[in-house]
XYZ file of C-alpha atoms in Angstrom:
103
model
C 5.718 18.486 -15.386
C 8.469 19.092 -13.174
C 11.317 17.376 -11.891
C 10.506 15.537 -8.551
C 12.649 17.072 -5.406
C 14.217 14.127 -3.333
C 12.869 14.474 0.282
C 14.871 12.758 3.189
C 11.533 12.789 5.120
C 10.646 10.136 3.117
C 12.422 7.598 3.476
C 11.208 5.981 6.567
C 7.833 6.139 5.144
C 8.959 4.439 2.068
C 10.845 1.797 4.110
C 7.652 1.453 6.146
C 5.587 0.706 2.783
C 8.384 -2.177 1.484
C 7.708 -3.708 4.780
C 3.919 -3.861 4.670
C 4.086 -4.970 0.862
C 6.134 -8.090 1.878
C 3.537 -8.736 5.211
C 0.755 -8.791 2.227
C 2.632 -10.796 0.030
C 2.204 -13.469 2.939
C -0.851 -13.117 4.471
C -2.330 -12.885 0.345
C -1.686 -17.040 0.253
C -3.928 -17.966 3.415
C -6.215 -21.393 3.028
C -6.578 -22.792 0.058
C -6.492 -19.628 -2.507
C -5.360 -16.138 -2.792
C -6.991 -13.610 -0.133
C -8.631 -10.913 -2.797
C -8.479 -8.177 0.597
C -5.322 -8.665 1.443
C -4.298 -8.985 -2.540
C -6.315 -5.327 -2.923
C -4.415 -3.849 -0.157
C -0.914 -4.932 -1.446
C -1.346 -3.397 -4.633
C -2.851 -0.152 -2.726
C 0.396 -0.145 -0.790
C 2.454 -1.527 -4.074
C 1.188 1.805 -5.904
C 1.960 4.072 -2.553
C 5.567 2.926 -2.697
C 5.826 3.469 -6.529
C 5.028 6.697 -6.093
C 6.954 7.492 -3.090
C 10.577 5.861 -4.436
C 11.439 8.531 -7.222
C 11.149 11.275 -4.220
C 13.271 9.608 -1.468
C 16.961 10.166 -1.682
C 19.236 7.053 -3.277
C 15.948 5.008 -3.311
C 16.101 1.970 -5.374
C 13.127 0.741 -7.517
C 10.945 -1.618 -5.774
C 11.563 -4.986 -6.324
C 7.880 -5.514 -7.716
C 6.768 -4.220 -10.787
C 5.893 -0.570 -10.314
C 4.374 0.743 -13.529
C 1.236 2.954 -11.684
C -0.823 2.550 -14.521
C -0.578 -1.007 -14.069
C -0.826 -1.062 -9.537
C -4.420 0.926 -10.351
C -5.854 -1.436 -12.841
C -4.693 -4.634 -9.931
C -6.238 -2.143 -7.066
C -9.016 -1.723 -8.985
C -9.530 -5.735 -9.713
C -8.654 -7.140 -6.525
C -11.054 -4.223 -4.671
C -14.223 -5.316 -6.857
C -13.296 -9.131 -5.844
C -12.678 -8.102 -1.735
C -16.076 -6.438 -1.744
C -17.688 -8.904 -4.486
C -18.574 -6.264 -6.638
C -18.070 -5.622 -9.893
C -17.494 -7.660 -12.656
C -15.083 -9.973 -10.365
C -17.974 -10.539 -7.102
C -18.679 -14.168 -7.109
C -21.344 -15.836 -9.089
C -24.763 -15.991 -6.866
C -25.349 -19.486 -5.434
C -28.250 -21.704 -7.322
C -31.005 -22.379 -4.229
C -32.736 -25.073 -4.844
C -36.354 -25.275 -3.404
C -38.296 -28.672 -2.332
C -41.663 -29.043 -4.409
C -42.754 -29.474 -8.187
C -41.911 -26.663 -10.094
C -44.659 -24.484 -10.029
C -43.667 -23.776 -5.891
């Protein structure tokens, strides 16, 4: 594998990402819980600026944890729970139906 190039083009880019991640950190706390869409799209744009920061010129490391491995295996979590799929889509509501129990 070779050495990654720094690229001043970048940077603005990569400034542009740190701003969105800490816009998702907030909106991710709305109500009463923690928003699984706008938790799967910080860790989408988590994992962009990971891999963006060892490319842009005197770039320090994000201040989140930024091990990609890691950023996919969140994406992929918090994805399954915005479109309740998966092993984290919400348990199917009980219905209960008037009658005896043979209706």
């Amino acid at each position: 594998m070779t050495e990654a190039q720094p690229n001043p083009g970048y940077g603005p880019a990569f400034d542009l990402l740190l701003e969105l991640e800490e816009r998702l950190g907030t909106l991710r706390h709305y109500g009463q819980g923690v928003d699984p869409h706008a938790t799967a799209a910080l860790h989408a744009v988590r994992f962009a600026a990971a891999i963006l920061q060892p490319v842009v010129p005197a770039a320090e490391p994000p201040s989140f944890p930024h091990s990609t491995e890691r950023l996919l295996e969140l994406m992929a979590c918090w994805r399954e729970a915005a479109l309740e799929v998966g092993e984290f889509a919400p348990a199917p509501a009980l219905r209960l139906l008037s009658g005896g129990k043979d209706t």
